[in-house]
Short mmCIF file of C-alpha atoms in Angstrom, two decimals:
data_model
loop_
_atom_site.label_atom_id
_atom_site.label_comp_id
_atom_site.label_asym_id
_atom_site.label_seq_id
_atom_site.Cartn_x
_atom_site.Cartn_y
_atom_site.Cartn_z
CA UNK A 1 103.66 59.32 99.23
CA UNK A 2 102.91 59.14 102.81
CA UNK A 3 106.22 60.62 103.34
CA UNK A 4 105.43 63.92 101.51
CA UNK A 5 102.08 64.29 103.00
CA UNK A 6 103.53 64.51 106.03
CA UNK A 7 106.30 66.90 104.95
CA UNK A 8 103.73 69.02 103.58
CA UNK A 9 101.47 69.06 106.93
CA UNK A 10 104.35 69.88 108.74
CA UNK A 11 105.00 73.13 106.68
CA UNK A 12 102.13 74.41 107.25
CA UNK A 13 101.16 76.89 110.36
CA UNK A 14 103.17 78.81 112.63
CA UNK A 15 105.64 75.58 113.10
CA UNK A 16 105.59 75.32 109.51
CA UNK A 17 106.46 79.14 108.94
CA UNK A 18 109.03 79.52 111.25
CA UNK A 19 111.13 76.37 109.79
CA UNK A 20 110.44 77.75 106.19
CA UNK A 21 111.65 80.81 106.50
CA UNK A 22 114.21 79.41 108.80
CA UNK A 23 115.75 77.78 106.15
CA UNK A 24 116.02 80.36 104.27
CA UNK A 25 117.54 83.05 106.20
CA UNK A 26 119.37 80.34 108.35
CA UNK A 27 121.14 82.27 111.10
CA UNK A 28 119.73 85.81 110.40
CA UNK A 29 115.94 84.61 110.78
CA UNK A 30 115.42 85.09 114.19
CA UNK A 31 116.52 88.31 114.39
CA UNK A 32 115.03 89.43 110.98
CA UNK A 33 111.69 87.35 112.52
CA UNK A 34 111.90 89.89 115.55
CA UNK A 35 112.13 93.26 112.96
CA UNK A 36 108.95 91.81 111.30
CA UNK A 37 106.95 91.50 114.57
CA UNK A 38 108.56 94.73 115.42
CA UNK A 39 107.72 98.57 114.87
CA UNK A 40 107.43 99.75 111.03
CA UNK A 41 109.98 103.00 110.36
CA UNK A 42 107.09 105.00 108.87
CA UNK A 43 107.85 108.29 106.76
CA UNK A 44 105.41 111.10 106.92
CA UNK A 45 104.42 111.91 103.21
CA UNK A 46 102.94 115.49 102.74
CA UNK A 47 101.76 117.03 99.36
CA UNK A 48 100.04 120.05 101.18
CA UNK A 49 96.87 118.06 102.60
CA UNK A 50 96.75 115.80 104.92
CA UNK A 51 99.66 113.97 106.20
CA UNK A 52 99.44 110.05 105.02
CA UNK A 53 101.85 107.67 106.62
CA UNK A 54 103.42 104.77 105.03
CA UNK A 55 106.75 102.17 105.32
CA UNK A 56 109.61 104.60 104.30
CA UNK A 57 110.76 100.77 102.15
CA UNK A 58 107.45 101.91 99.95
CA UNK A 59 108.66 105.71 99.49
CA UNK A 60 112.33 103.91 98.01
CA UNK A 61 110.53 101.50 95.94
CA UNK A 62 108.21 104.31 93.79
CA UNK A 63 110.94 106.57 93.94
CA UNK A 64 113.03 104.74 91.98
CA UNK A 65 110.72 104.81 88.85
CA UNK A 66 112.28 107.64 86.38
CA UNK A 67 109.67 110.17 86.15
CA UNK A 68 110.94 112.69 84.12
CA UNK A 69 109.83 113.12 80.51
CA UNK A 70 106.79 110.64 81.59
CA UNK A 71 103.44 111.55 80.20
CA UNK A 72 101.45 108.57 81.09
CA UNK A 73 102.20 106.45 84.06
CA UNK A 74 100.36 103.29 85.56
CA UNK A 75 100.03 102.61 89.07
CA UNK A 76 98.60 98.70 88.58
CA UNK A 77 97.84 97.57 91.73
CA UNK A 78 97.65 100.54 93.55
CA UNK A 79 95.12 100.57 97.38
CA UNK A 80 95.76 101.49 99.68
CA UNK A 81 97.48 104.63 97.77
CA UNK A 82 101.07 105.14 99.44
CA UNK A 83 102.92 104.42 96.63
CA UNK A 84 100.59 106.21 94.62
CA UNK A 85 100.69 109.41 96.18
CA UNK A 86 104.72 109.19 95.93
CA UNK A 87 104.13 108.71 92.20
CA UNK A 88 101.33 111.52 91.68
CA UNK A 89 103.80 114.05 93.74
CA UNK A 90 107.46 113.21 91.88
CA UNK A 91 105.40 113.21 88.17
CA UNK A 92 105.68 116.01 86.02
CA UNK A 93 103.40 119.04 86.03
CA UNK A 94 101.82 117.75 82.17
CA UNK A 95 101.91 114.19 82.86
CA UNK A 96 98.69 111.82 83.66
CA UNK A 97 98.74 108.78 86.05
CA UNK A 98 96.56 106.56 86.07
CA UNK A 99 95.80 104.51 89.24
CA UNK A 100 93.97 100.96 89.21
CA UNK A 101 93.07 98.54 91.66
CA UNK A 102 90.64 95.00 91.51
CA UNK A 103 89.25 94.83 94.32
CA UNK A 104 86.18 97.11 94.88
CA UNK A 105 86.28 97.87 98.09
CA UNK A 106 90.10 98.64 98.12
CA UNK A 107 89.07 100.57 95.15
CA UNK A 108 86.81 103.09 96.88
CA UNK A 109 89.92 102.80 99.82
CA UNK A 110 92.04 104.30 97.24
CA UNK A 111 89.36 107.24 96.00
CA UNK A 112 89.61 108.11 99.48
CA UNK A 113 93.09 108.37 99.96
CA UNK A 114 93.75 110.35 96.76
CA UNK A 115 90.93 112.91 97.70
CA UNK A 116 92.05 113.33 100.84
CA UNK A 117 95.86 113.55 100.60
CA UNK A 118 96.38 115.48 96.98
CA UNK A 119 95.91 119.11 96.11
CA UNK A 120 93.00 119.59 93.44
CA UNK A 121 95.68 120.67 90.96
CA UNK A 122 97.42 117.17 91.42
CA UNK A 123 94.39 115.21 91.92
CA UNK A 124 92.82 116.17 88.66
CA UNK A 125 95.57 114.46 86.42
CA UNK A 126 95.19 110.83 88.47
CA UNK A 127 92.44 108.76 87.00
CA UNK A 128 91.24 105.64 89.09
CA UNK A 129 89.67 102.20 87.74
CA UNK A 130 88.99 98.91 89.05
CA UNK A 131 89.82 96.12 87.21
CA UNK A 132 91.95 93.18 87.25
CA UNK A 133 95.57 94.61 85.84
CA UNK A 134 96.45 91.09 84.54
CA UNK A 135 93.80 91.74 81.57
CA UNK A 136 94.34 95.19 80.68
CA UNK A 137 97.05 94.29 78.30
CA UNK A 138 94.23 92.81 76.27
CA UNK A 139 92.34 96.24 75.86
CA UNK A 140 95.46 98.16 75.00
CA UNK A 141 99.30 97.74 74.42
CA UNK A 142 102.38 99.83 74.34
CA UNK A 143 99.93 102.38 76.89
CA UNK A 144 102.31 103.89 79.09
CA UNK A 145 105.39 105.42 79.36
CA UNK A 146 105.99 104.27 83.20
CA UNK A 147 104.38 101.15 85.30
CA UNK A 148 104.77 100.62 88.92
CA UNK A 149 103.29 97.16 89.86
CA UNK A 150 103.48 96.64 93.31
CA UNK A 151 101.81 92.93 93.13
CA UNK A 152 100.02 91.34 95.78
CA UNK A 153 102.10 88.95 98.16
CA UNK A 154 102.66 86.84 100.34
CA UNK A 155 103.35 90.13 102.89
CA UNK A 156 105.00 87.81 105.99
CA UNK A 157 104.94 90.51 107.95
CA UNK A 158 101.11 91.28 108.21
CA UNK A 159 101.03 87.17 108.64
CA UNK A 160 102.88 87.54 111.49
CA UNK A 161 100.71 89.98 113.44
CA UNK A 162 97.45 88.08 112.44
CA UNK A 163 97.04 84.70 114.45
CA UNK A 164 94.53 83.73 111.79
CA UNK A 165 96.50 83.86 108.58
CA UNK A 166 99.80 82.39 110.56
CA UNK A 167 97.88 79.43 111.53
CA UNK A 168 96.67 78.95 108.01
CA UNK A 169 100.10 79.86 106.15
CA UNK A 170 101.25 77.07 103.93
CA UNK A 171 103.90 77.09 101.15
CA UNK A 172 101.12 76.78 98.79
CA UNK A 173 100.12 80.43 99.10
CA UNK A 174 103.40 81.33 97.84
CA UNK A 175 103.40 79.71 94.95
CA UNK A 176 99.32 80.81 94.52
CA UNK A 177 100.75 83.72 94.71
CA UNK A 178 103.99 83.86 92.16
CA UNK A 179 101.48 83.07 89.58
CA UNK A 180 99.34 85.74 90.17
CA UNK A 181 102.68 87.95 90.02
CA UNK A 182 103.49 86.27 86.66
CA UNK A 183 100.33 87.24 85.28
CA UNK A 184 100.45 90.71 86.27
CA UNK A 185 103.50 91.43 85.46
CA UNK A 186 103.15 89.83 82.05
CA UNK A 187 100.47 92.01 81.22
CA UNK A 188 102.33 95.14 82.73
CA UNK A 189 105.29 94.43 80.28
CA UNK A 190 102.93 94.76 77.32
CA UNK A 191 101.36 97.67 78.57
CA UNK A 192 104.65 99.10 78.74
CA UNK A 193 106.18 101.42 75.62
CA UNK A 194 109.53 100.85 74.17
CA UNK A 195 112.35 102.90 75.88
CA UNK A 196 109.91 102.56 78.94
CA UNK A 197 110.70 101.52 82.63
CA UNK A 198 108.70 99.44 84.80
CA UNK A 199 109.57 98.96 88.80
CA UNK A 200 108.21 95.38 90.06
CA UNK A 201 107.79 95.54 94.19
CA UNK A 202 106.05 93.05 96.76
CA UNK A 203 106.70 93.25 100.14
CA UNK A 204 107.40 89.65 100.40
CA UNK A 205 110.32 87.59 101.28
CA UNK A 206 110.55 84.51 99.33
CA UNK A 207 113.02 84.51 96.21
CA UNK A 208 109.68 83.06 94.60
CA UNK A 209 107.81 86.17 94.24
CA UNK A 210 110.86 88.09 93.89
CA UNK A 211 113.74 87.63 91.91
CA UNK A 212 112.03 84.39 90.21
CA UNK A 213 109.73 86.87 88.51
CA UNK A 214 112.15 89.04 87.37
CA UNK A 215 114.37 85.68 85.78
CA UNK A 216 110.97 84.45 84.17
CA UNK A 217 110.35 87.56 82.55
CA UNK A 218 114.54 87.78 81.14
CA UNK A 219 113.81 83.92 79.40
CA UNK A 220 110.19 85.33 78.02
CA UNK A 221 111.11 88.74 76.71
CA UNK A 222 113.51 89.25 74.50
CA UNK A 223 113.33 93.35 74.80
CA UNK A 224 113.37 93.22 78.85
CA UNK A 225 116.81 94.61 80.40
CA UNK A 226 117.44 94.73 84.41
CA UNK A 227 118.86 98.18 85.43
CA UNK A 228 121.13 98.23 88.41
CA UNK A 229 119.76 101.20 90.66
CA UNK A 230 123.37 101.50 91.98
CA UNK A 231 124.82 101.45 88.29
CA UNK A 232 122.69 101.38 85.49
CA UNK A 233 122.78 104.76 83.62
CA UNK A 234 119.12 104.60 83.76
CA UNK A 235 118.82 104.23 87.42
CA UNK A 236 119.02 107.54 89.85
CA UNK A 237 121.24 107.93 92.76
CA UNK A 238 119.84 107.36 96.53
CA UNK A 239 121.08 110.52 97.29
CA UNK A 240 119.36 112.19 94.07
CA UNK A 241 115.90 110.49 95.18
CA UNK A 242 116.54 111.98 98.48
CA UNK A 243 116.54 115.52 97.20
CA UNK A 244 113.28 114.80 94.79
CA UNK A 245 110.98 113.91 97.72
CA UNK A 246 111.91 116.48 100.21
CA UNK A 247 109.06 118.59 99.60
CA UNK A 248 107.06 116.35 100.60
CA UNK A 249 108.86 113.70 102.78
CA UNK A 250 111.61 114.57 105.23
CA UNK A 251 112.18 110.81 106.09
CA UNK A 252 115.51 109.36 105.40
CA UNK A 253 115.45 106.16 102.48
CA UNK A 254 116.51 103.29 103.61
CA UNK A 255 119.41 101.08 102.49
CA UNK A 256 119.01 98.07 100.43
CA UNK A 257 120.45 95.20 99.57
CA UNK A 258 121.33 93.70 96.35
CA UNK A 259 119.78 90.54 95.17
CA UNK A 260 120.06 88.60 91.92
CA UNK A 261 117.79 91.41 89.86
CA UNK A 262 117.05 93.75 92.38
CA UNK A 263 117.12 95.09 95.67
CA UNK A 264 115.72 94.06 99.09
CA UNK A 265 115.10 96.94 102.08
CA UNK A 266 114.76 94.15 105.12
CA UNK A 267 113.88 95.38 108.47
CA UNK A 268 116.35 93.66 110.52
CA UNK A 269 119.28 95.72 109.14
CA UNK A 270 116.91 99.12 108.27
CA UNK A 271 115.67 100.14 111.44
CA UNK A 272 112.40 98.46 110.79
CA UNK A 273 111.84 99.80 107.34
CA UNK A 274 110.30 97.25 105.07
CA UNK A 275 110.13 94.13 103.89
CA UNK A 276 110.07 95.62 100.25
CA UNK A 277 111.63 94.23 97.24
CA UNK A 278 112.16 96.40 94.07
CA UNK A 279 114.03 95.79 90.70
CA UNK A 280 113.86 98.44 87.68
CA UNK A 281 113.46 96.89 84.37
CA UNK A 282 113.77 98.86 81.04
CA UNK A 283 111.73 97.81 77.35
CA UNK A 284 114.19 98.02 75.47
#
C-alpha cells in the first residue's frame, strides 16, 4: 500500500506532469511540451462585427459538423463562444442554434461574445441558456438535428502557463474529468435525432478524455457509428471546409492526425495550432 501512495505522490505536480505525459508521448514530449508553452496559431474569425480571435484547431473542430439541411443545432458547452460563432456563421439562413453553458458567469461571457461579434440578422436565431448539459436529456430527447459538445478538460496547455494549477495537477483530475465527459456526452447522444451528427472535442491530451469516450459510447449505443472525416461519406473534405469559412476566416486549417475514433490537431507538428481533439459520430 505504501508503495502506491508513494507512486501516486510522485505523479502529482510539475514532476508528476512532466513524467505522465512523458510516458505517453515518449520521445515526442519534449518537443510537443515546448509547442504547448509556445505561441497559439490563432485565426481571425469575422462575421461583419468585430473581429474575435480563437485557436485555428477550434475553427477545424466546429467545422467539421455537417450543417446543411440542419434546423436545430446545439452548442452544449459553449463560453467562451469561438466555436460558437463558427457554428452560428456556417448554419443555414432558416436554421436555429441554440447555445448553452453551466457556469453563470461564463454564461454572461458568452452573451457578450455573441452580441458583440454577430450581425443582428444572425444573432437573432442563437438562443443562450445556462444549465448543466448533462441533464437536459431529461427535459427533452431526440431535440436536435446537430450537437457540438466541446466538453470541459483537462486543457494541459492552460496548466502549463498557470504555476498554480501545474503544481496542483494530479492524474486524478483526469479521470474527474472523463466522467464528467461521459455524462455529457451521454446526455448529448439522446438529445441527438436519428440520421443526426454529433462532433465530440476537448482540447486535452490524454486518450482518457478522448478516444476512451468515443469507445464507451460504441459498447453503450447500439445506433452510434464513427465517421472518418477523411472517408466517411458523411464527413466533408478539408479542402471543402476551407472554402465554407472563407467569408469569414482567411486562416489556413490545420492538419490532423488520426487516432483510434478521431482526429488530433497537436501543436508540435501544426505550427502551434491546438491541442484539439475531434471525432464525428452519426445516430444512426
Amino acid at each position: 500500500m505504501s508503495n502506491k501512495k508513494n507512486a501516486v505522490k510522485k505523479l502529482c505536480g510539475a514532476a508528476g506532469f512532466n513524467e505522465y505525459y512523458g510516458s505517453l508521448f515518449a520521445e515526442r514530449w519534449t518537443a510537443l511540451k515546448a509547442a504547448l508553452s509556445g505561441d497559439v496559431r490563432y485565426a481571425e474569425w469575422n462575421a461583419g462585427k468585430a473581429a474575435y480571435f480563437l485557436d485555428s484547431g477550434s475553427v477545424r473542430a466546429a467545422a467539421t459538423l455537417p450543417l446543411k439541411g440542419a434546423k436545430r443545432i446545439l452548442d452544449m458547452c459553449a463560453a467562451p463562444g469561438g466555436k460558437t460563432l463558427v457554428l452560428a456563421c456556417l448554419m443555414d439562413s432558416d436554421a436555429e442554434l441554440f447555445a448553452n453553458e453551466r457556469s453563470f458567469d461564463r454564461y454572461k461571457r458568452l452573451c457578450r461574445v455573441l452580441d458583440e461579434h454577430l450581425p443582428a440578422e444572425i444573432r437573432e436565431r442563437v438562443h443562450v441558456s445556462c444549465s448543466d448539459g448533462a441533464t437536459l436529456c431529461k427535459r427533452e430527447k431526440s431535440a436536435f438535428d446537430r450537437i457540438l459538445l466541446d466538453a470541459p478538460c483537462s486543457s494541459e496547455r492552460h496548466v502549463l502557463g498557470d504555476e498554480k494549477y501545474l503544481s496542483e495537477w494530479s492524474p486524478s483530475r483526469i479521470k474527474m474529468l472523463s466522467a464528467t465527459q461521459w455524462a455529457l456526452f451521454s446526455s448529448a447522444f439522446r438529445l441527438l435525432r436519428q440520421g443526426g451528427f454529433l462532433v465530440y472535442s476537448t482540447c486535452a491530451l490524454t486518450k482518457s478524455e478522448n478516444d476512451d469516450i468515443l469507445r464507451r459510447a460504441l459498447k453503450k449505443f447500439d445506433d452510434a457509428e464513427i465517421c472518418d472525416v477523411h472517408t466517411s461519406p458523411f464527413s466533408t473534405a478539408q479542402s471543402e471546409l476551407q472554402k465554407s469559412i472563407a467569408p469569414f476566416c482567411a486562416a489556413e486549417l490545420p492538419d490532423s492526425e488520426a487516432t483510434e475514433f478521431g482526429q488530433h490537431i497537436l501543436p508540435d507538428l501544426q505550427n502551434g495550432a491546438g491541442p484539439l481533439f475531434f471525432s464525428l459520430v452519426r445516430k444512426k
